[in-house]
Short mmCIF file of C-alpha atoms and ligand atoms in Angstrom, two decimals:
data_model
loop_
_atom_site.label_atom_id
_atom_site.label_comp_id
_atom_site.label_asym_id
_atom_site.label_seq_id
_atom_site.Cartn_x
_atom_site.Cartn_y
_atom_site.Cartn_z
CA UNK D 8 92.23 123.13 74.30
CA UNK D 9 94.46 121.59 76.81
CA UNK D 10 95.66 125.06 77.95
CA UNK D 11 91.69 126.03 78.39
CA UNK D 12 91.45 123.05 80.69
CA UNK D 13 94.71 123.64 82.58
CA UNK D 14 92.56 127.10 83.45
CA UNK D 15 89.20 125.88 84.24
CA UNK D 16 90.90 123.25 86.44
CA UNK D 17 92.89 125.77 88.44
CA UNK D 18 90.41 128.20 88.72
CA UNK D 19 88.21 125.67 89.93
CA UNK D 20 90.62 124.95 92.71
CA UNK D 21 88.92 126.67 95.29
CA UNK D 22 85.59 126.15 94.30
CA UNK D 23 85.31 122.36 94.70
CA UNK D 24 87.00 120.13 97.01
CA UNK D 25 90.66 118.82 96.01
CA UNK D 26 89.28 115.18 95.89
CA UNK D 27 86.18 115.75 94.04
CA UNK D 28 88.41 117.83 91.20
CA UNK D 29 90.88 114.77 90.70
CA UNK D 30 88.49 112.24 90.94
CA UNK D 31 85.85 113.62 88.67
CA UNK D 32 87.54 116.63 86.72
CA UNK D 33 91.08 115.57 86.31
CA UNK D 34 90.51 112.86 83.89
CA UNK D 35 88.07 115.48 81.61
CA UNK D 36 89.58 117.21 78.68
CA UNK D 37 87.74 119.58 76.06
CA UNK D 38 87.23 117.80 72.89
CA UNK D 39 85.88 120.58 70.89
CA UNK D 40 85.83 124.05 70.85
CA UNK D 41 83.62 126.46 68.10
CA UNK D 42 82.43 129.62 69.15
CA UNK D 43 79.96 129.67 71.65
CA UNK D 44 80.25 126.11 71.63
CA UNK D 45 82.68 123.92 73.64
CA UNK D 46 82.79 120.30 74.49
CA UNK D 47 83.89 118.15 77.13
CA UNK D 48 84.78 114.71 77.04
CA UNK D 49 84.31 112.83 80.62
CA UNK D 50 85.49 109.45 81.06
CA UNK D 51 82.29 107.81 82.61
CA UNK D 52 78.24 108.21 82.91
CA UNK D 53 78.85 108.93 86.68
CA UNK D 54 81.54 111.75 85.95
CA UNK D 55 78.67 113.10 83.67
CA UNK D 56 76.29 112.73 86.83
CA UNK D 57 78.34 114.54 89.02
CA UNK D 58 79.65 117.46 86.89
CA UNK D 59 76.38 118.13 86.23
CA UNK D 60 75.22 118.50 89.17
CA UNK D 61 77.59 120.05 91.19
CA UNK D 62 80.42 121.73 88.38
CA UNK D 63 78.35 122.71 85.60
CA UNK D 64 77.58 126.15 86.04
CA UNK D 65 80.76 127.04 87.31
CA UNK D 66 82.69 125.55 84.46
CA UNK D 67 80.66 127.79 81.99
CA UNK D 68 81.20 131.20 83.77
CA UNK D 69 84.99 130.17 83.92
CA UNK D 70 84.87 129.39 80.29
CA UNK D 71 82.84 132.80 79.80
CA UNK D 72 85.72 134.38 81.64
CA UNK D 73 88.18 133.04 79.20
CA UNK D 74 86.07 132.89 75.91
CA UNK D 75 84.01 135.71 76.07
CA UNK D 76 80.73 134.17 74.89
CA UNK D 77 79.20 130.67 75.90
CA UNK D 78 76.19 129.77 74.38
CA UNK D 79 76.37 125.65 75.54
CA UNK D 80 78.23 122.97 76.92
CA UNK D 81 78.28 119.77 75.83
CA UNK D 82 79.57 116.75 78.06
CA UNK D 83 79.98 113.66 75.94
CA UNK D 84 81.38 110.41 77.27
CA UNK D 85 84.35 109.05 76.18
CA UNK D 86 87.77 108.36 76.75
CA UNK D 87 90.50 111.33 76.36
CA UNK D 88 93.78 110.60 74.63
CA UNK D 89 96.14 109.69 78.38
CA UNK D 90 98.44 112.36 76.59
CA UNK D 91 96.01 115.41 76.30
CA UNK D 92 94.68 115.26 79.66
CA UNK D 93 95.83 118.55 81.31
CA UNK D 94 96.82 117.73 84.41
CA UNK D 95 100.18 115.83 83.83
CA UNK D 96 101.79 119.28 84.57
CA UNK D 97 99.31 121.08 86.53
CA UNK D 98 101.43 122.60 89.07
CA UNK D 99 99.04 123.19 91.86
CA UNK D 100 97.72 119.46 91.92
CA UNK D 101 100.67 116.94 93.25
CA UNK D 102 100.37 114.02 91.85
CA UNK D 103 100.51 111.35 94.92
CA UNK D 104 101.86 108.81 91.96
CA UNK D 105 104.89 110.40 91.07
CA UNK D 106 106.48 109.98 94.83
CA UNK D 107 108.70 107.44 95.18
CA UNK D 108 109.24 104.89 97.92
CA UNK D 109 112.54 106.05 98.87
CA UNK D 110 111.40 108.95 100.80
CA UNK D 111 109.32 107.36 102.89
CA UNK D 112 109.90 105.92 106.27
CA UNK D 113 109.48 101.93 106.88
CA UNK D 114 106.13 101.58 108.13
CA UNK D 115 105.21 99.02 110.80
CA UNK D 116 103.31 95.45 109.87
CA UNK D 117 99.73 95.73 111.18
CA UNK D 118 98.78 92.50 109.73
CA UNK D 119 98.23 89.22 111.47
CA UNK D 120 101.90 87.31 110.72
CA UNK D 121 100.10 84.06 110.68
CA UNK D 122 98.29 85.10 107.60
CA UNK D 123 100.77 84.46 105.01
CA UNK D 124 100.99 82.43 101.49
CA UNK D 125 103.18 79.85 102.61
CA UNK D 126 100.67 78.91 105.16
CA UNK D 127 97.77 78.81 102.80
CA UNK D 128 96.64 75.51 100.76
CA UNK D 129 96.03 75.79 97.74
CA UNK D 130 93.34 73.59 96.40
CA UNK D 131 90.76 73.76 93.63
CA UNK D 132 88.80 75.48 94.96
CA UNK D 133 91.07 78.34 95.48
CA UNK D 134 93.50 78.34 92.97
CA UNK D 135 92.18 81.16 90.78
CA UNK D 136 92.00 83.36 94.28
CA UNK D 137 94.93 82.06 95.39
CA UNK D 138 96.44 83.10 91.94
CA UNK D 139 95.23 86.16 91.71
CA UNK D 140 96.46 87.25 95.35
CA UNK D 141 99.95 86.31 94.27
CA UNK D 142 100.11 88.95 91.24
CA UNK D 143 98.49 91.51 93.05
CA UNK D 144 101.18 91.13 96.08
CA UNK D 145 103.58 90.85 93.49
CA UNK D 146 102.70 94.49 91.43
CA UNK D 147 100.17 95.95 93.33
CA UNK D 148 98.40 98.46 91.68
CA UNK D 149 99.16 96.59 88.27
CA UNK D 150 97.92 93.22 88.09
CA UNK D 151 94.02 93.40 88.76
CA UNK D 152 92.51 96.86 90.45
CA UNK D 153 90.62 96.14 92.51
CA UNK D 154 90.81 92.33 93.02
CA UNK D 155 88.06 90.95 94.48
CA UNK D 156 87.33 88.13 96.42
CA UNK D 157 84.47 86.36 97.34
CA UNK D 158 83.35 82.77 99.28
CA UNK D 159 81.50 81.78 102.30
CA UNK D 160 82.22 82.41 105.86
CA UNK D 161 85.70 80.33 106.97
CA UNK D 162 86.64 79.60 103.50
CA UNK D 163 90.37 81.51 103.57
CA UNK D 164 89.42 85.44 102.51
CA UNK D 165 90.79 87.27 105.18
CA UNK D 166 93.63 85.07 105.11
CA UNK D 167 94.58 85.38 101.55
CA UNK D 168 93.98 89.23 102.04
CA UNK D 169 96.35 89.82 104.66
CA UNK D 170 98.80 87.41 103.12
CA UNK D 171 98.72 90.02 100.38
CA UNK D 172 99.38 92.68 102.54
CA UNK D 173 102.23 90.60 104.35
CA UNK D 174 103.93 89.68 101.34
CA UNK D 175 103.84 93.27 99.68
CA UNK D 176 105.10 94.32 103.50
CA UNK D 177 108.35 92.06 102.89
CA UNK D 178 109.41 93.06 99.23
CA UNK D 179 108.21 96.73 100.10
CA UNK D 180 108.54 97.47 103.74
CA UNK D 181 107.72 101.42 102.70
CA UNK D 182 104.74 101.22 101.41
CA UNK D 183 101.47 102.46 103.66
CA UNK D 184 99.39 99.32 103.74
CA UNK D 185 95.94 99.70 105.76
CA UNK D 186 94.02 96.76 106.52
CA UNK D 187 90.08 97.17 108.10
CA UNK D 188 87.03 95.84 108.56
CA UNK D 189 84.07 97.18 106.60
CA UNK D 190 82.73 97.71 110.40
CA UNK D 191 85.78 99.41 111.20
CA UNK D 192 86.10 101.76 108.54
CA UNK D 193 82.14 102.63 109.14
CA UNK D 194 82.38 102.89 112.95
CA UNK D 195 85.76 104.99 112.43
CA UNK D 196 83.55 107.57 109.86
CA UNK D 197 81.13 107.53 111.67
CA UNK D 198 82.95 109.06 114.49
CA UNK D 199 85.11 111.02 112.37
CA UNK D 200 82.27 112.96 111.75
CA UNK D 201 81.10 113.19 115.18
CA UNK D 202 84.68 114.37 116.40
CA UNK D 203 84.87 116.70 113.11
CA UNK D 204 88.13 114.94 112.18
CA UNK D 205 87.29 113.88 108.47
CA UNK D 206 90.05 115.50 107.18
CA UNK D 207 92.20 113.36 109.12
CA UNK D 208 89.94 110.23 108.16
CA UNK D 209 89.82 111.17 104.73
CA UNK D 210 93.60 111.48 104.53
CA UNK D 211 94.49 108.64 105.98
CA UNK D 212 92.71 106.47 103.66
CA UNK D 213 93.32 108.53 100.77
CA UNK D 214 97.07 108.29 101.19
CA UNK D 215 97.55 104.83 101.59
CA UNK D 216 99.84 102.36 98.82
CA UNK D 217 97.48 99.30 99.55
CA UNK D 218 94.02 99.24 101.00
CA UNK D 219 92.68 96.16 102.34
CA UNK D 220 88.76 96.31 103.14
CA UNK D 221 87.32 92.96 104.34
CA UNK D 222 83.80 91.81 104.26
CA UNK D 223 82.41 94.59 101.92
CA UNK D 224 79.09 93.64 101.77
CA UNK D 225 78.54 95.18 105.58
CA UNK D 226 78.15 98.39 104.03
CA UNK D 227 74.97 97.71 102.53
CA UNK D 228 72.10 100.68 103.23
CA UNK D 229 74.85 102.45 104.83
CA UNK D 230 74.62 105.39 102.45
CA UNK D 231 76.90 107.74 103.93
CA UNK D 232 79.46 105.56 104.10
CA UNK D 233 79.39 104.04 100.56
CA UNK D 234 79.47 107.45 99.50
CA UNK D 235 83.11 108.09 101.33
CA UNK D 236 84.18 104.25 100.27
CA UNK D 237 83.15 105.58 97.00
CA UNK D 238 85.62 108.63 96.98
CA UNK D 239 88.17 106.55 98.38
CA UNK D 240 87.95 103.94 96.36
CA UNK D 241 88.08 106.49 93.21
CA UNK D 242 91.43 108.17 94.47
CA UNK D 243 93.38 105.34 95.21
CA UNK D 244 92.33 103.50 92.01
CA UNK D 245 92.96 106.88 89.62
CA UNK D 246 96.82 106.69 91.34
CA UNK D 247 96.92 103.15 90.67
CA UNK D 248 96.98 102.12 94.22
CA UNK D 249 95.86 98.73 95.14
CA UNK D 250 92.61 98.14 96.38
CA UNK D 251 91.75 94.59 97.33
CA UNK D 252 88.19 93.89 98.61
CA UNK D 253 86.19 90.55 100.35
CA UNK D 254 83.17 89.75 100.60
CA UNK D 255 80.31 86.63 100.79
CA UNK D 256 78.72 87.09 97.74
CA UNK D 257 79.25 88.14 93.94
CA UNK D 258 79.11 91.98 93.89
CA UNK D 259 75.92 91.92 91.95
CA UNK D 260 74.46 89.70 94.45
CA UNK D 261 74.91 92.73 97.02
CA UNK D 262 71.36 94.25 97.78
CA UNK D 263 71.58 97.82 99.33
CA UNK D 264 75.18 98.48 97.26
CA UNK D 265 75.13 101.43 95.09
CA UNK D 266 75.53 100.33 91.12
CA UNK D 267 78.21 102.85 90.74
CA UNK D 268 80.19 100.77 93.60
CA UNK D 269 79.68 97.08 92.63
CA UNK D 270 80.05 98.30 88.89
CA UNK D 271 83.63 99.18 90.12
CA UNK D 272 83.87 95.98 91.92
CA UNK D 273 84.51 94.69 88.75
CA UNK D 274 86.72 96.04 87.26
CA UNK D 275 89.71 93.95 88.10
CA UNK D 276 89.52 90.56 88.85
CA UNK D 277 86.74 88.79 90.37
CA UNK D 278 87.89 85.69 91.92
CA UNK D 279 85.63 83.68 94.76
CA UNK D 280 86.59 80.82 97.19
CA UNK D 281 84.44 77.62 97.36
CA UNK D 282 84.41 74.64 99.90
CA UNK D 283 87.58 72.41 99.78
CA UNK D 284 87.43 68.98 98.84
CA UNK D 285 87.92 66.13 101.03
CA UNK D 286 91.62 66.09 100.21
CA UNK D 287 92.17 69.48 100.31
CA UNK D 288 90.74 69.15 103.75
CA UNK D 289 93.08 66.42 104.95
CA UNK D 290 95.89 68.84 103.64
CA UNK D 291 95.03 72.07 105.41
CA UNK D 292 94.65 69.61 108.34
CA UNK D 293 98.06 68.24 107.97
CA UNK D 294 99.64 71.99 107.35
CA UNK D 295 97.64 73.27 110.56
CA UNK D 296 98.78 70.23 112.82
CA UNK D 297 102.33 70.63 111.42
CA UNK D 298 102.06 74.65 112.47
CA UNK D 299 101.50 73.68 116.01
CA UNK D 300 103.29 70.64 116.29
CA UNK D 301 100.75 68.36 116.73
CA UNK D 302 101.39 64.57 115.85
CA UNK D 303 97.75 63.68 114.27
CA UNK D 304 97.25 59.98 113.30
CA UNK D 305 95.89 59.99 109.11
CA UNK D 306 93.08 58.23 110.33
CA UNK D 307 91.88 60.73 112.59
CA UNK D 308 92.58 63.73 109.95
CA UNK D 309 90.34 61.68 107.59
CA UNK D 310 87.43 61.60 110.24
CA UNK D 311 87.51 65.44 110.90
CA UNK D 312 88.10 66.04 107.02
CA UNK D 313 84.67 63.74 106.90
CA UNK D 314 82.87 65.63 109.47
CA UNK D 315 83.75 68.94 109.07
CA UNK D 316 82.89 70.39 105.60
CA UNK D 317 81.86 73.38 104.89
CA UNK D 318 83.99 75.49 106.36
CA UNK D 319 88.08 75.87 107.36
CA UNK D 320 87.86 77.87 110.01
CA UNK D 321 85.58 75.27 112.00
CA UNK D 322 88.01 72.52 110.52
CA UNK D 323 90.56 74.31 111.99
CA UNK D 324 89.02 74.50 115.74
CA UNK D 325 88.19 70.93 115.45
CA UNK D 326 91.73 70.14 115.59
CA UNK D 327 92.73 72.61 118.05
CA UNK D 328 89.62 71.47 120.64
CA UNK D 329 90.49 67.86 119.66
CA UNK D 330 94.26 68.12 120.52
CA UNK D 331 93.55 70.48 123.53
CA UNK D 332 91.32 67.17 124.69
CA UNK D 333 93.64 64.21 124.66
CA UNK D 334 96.16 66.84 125.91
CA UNK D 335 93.79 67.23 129.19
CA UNK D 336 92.76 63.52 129.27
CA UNK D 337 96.16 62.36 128.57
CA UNK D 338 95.45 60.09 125.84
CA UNK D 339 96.67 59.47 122.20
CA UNK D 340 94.36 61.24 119.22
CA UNK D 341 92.76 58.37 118.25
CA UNK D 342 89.88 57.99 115.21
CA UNK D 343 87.50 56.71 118.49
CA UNK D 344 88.69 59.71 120.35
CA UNK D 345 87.79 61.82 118.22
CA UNK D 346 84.55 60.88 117.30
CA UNK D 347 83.32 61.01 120.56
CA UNK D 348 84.99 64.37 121.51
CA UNK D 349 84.20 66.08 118.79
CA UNK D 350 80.10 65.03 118.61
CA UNK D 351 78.58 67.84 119.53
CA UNK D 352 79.78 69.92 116.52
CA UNK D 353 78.69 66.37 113.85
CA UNK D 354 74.81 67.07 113.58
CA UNK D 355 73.77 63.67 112.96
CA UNK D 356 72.50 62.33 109.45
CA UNK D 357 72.63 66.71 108.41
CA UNK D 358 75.04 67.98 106.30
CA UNK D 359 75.86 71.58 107.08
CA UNK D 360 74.30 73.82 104.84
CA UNK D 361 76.10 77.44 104.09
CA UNK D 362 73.28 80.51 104.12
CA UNK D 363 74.74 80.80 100.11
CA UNK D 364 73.42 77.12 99.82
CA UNK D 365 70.51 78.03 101.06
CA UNK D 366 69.47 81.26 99.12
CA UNK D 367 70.70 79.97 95.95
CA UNK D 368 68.61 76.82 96.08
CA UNK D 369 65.22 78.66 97.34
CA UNK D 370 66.18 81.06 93.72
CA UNK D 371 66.16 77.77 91.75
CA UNK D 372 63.42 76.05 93.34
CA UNK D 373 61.38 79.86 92.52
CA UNK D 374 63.11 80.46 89.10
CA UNK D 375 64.21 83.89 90.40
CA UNK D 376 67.65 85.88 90.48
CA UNK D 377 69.53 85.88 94.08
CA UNK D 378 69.75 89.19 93.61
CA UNK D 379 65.81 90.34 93.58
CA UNK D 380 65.48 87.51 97.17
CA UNK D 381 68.15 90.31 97.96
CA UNK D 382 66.75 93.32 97.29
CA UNK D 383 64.04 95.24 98.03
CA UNK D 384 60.98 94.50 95.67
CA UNK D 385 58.13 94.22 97.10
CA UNK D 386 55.93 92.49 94.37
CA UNK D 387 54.61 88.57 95.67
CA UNK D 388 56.39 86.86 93.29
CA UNK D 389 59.74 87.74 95.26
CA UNK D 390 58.01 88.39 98.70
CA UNK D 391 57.37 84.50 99.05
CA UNK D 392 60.89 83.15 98.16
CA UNK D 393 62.75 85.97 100.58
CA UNK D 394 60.38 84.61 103.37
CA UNK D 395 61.27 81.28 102.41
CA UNK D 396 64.93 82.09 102.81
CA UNK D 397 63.93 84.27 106.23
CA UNK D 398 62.39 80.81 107.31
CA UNK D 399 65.54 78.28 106.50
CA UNK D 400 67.99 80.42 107.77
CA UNK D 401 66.23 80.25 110.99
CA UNK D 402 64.88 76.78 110.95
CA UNK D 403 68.35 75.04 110.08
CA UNK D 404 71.19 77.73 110.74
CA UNK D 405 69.92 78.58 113.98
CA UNK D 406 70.80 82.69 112.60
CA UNK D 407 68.90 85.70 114.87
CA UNK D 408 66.86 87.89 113.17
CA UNK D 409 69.04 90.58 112.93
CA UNK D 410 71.96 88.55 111.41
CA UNK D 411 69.38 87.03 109.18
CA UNK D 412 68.63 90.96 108.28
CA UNK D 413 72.16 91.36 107.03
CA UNK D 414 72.24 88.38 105.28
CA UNK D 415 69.67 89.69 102.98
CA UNK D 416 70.55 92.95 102.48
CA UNK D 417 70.18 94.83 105.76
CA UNK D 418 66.44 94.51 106.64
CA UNK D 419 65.13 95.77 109.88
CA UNK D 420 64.72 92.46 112.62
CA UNK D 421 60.85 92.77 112.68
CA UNK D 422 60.57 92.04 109.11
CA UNK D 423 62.61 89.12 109.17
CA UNK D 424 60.14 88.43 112.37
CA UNK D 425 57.53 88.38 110.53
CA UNK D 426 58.76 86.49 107.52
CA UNK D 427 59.75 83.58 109.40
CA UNK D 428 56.44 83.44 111.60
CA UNK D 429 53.87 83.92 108.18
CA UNK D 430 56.02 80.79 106.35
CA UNK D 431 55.83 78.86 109.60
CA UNK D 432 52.20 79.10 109.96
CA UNK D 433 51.84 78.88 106.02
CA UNK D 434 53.57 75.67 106.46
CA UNK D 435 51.34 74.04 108.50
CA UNK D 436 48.20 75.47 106.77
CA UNK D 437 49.11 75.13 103.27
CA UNK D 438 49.97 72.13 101.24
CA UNK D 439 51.76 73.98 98.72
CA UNK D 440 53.67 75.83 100.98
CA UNK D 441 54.34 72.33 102.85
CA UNK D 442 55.51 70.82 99.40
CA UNK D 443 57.92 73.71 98.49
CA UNK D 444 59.43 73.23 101.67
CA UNK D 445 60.01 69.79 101.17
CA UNK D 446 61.62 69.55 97.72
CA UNK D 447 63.89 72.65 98.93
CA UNK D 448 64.82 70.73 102.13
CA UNK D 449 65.89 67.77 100.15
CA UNK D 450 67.65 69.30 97.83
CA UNK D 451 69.64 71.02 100.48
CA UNK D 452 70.27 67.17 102.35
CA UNK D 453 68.43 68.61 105.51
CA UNK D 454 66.11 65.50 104.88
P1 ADP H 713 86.99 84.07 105.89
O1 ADP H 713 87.64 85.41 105.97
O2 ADP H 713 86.73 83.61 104.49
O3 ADP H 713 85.76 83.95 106.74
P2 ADP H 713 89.43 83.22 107.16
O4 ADP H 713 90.41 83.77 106.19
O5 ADP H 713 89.25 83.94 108.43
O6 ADP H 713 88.01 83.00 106.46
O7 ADP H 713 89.82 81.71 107.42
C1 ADP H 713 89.39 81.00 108.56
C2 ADP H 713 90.52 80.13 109.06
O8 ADP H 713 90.77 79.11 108.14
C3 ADP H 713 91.82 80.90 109.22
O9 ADP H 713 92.44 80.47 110.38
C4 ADP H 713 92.62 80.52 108.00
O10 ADP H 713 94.00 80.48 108.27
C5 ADP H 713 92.10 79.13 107.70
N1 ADP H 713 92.13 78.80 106.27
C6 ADP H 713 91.15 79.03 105.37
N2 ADP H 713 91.49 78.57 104.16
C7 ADP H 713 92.73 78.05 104.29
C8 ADP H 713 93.63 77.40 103.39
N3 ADP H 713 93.33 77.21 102.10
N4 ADP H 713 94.83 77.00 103.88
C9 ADP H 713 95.13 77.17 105.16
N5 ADP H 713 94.33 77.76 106.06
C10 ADP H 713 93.13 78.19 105.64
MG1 MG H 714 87.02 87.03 107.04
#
């Protein structure tokens, strides 16, 4: 029955494209054979999909062909002893994983050098991501496939991602590592198909030893695109390369994400990144002033680590705009000094809310999942609580209405538009609306 495979597989060859016959038919082996009768085993529900729709037919008449007589085909989903599958020594299909390093040419660093472990702080509310980075750099393609990370904006994901790739860089300078943007790898498709260079596009990520895709949830309702990140994705995983992805929210949390995509999400590590702590503030303070040589008294890093809370990155730029003040004014970096340089970024008596914050306290307050505010249903007992988050994320985080769009999910402007304007006149009209308002206002400390 493996020989009968071997066969349909290489006669196949030319019929479907080379990636669409490793990802979905490679891994397929025939379980059964009677007369008339043969069955397939296919490792998941979405090989089933696609074999079905796009291999079937061609399978039988290759199978007619070989067998004489087919009466049906059965595909049943399972998982194939590794040592029957067929392709192990299918001549015509190279198998990417049985290169080695050694032949390859050192490839240069395209990450940020900055980016590295050493210069990250590890905390508790990283240590699991943090972690998890480390045995990924240290056996990609091993450890966790894909590992996933997730937090709010500022919070150390692209960081710990490219610290990945750095690291992997040093032990391994040969490997291909690629590092892009969601954005990136759209806008580069997207002109890949407009220049009629796929080939090129799809080889190039197809090929690579570590892929490094940042801020994942930008491909929402981008359907042509999740369908090549889909293919992609499938490749490098089946030849154990290492995928590592980002993104702001939980991959079931992702509206406009195909299932089959934040299914896969899953199925390494998940690991997400939450606000420091006030000490672990002070810390990445103290690391960041030590970077650029900047004498800080403690007093001073305790005020910023006070003020500043929600997110590093804006921690960060606190101490360069503070140090690039006294530099200009010529005077030491006092507590006082900073306090009054740095008041326009402390919003008075307000803590700063994340938009996470904010949609996962309207879902309490309504008793509903983040991920139907999210998505798409239209019924009233989810239109209300989306508006609700349309309204907030306007009102205090001072978002357009396009960026509030792909927050939730990638909803046209006008919508949002309208969201905000019904729960603002709602608001004024409606004492109910008015009291839901109010308990999800104090809850979030913007009272
Ligand atoms: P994200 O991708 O989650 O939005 P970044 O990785 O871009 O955030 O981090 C923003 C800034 O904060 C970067 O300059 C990064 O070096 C810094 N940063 C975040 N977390 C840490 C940390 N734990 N230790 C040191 N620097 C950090
Ligand atoms: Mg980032």
């Amino acid at each position: 029955m493996v020989e009968l495979w071997k066969k349909v597989l290489t006669k196949l060859e030319g019929e479907v494209s080379r990636p669409n016959l490793v990802t979905w038919l490679k891994p397929c082996q025939i379980t059964n054979q009677r007369p008339g009768l043969v069955t397939i085993t296919v490792p998941t529900i979405y090989a089933k999909d696609w074999i079905e729709k796009n291999a079937l037919g061609k399978i039988k008449s290759i199978l007619k062909e070989e067998l004489g007589k087919i009466d049906d085909i059965t595909l049943v989903i399972g998982r194939p002893a590794a040592s029957d599958t067929a392709l192990k020594d299918l001549p015509l299909l190279e198998r990417p994983e049985d290169e080695t390093d050694d032949d390859k040419p050192e490839t240069p660093n395209p990450l940020n050098q900055n980016y590295t472990f050493e210069t990250f702080v590890v905390g508790n509310n990283n240590r699991l991501a943090f972690a998890a980075s480390q045995a990924v750099a240290e056996k990609p393609g091993q450890a966790y496939n894909p590992l996933f990370l997730y937090g709010g904006v500022g919070l150390g994901k692209t960081h710990l991602m490219q610290a990945i790739g750095n690291e992997i860089h040093r032990h391994s300078p040969k490997k291909k590592i690629i590092f892009t943007s969601c954005e990136n790898f759209t806008s580069e498709f997207i002109a890949a198909l407009q220049n009629k260079t796929i080939n090129e596009f799809k080889k190039k990520y197809r090929t690579v030893d570590v892929f490094l895709i940042d801020d994942i949830q930008f491909l929402s309702n981008k359907e042509g695109t999740q369908e090549e990140f889909f293919h992609t994705f499938n490749m490098l995983h089946q030849s154990n390369r290492q995928i590592v992805i980002t993104a702001d929210r939980m991959p079931h949390e992702m509206a406009g994400l195909e299932d089959r995509l934040t299914s896969r999400f899953g199925w390494g590590m998940i690991a997400d990144i939450q606000t420091p702590n006030f000490e672990t503030r002070v810390a990445i303070l103290q690391s960041k002033a030590q970077e650029k040589g900047l004498d800080i008294p403690d007093a001073t890093m305790e005020f910023i680590a006070n003020t500043v809370t929600s997110n590093v990155r804006e921690l960060e730029g606190s101490l360069i705009k503070l140090s690039a003040a006294a530099k200009l004014d010529g005077v030491p970096m006092t507590r006082e000094f900073a306090s009054r340089t740095l008041k326009d970024i402390i919003r008075s008596g307000h803590t700063e809310v994340t938009y996470r914050q904010v949609i996962q306290a309207v879902a309490k307050h309504f008793d509903t999942e983040i991920s139907d505010i999210l998505g798409n249903k239209r019924t009233k007992e989810l239109v209300y609580p989306r508006q609700v988050v349309m309204y907030f994320l306007r009102e205090f985080l001072h978002q357009s209405y396009p960026q509030i769009g792909e927050i939730l999910g990638g909803k046209d402007h006008t919508t949002i538009m309208h969201g905000v304007n019904k729960i603002t006149l709602a608001r004024k009209k409606d004492a109910a609306v008015e009291a839901d308002l109010n308990t999800i206002q104090e809850k979030l400390g913007q009272k």
